[in-house]
Amino acid sequence: ADTLEAVGMPGEFHTAAADVYQRLSGFKGAPDLPALDDVLAALLHNEAVTVESLTKNGANHIGD
């Protein structure tokens, strides 16, 4: 993003994409597809959600 902005091009898209990928990074390598509710919750939080946090204390979904 900084490189694009340095030459006068918008870098906001790339910054936003990096943020989205960071928030979803906890799902990488998960043995099963995550529930849609979990993915949406991860996108709405400002930090990455880990697979371990999804099953912590027997919770099936974030916020359970």
Coordinates of C-alpha atoms in Angstrom, one line a residue:
A1 CA 0.0 0.0 0.0
D2 CA 2.8 2.4 0.9
T3 CA 4.6 1.7 -2.4
L4 CA 1.4 2.5 -4.4
E5 CA 0.7 5.6 -2.4
A6 CA 4.3 6.8 -3.0
V7 CA 3.7 6.9 -6.7
G8 CA 0.4 8.6 -6.4
M9 CA -1.9 5.5 -6.6
P10 CA -4.5 4.6 -4.0
G11 CA -3.3 2.1 -1.4
E12 CA -6.4 1.8 0.6
F13 CA -7.6 -1.4 -1.1
H14 CA -4.4 -3.2 -0.3
T15 CA -4.5 -2.0 3.3
A16 CA -8.1 -3.2 3.7
A17 CA -7.3 -6.5 2.0
A18 CA -4.4 -7.1 4.4
D19 CA -6.7 -6.3 7.3
V20 CA -9.3 -8.8 6.1
Y21 CA -6.7 -11.5 5.6
Q22 CA -5.3 -10.8 9.1
R23 CA -8.7 -11.1 10.7
L24 CA -9.3 -14.5 8.9
S25 CA -5.8 -15.9 9.5
G26 CA -6.9 -17.9 12.4
F27 CA -9.0 -20.1 10.1
K28 CA -6.0 -21.2 8.1
G29 CA -5.3 -24.8 8.5
A30 CA -8.6 -25.5 10.3
P31 CA -9.6 -29.2 9.9
D32 CA -13.2 -28.2 8.9
L33 CA -14.8 -25.3 7.2
P34 CA -15.7 -22.7 9.7
A35 CA -19.3 -21.7 10.4
L36 CA -20.5 -18.6 8.6
D37 CA -21.2 -17.0 12.0
D38 CA -17.6 -17.5 13.0
V39 CA -16.3 -16.0 9.8
L40 CA -18.5 -13.0 10.1
A41 CA -17.6 -12.5 13.8
A42 CA -13.9 -12.6 12.9
L43 CA -14.4 -10.0 10.2
L44 CA -16.2 -7.7 12.6
H45 CA -13.6 -8.0 15.3
N46 CA -10.3 -6.0 15.1
E47 CA -8.1 -9.0 15.8
A48 CA -7.5 -12.4 14.3
V49 CA -9.6 -15.2 15.7
T50 CA -7.8 -18.5 16.2
V51 CA -9.3 -21.9 15.7
E52 CA -8.5 -22.7 19.3
S53 CA -10.6 -19.7 20.5
L54 CA -13.6 -21.1 18.6
T55 CA -13.6 -24.3 20.5
K56 CA -12.4 -22.9 23.9
N57 CA -14.6 -24.0 26.7
G58 CA -16.7 -26.1 24.4
A59 CA -18.1 -23.1 22.4
N60 CA -19.1 -23.8 18.9
H61 CA -19.2 -20.2 17.8
I62 CA -17.6 -17.0 18.8
G63 CA -19.6 -15.4 21.6
D64 CA -21.2 -18.7 22.7

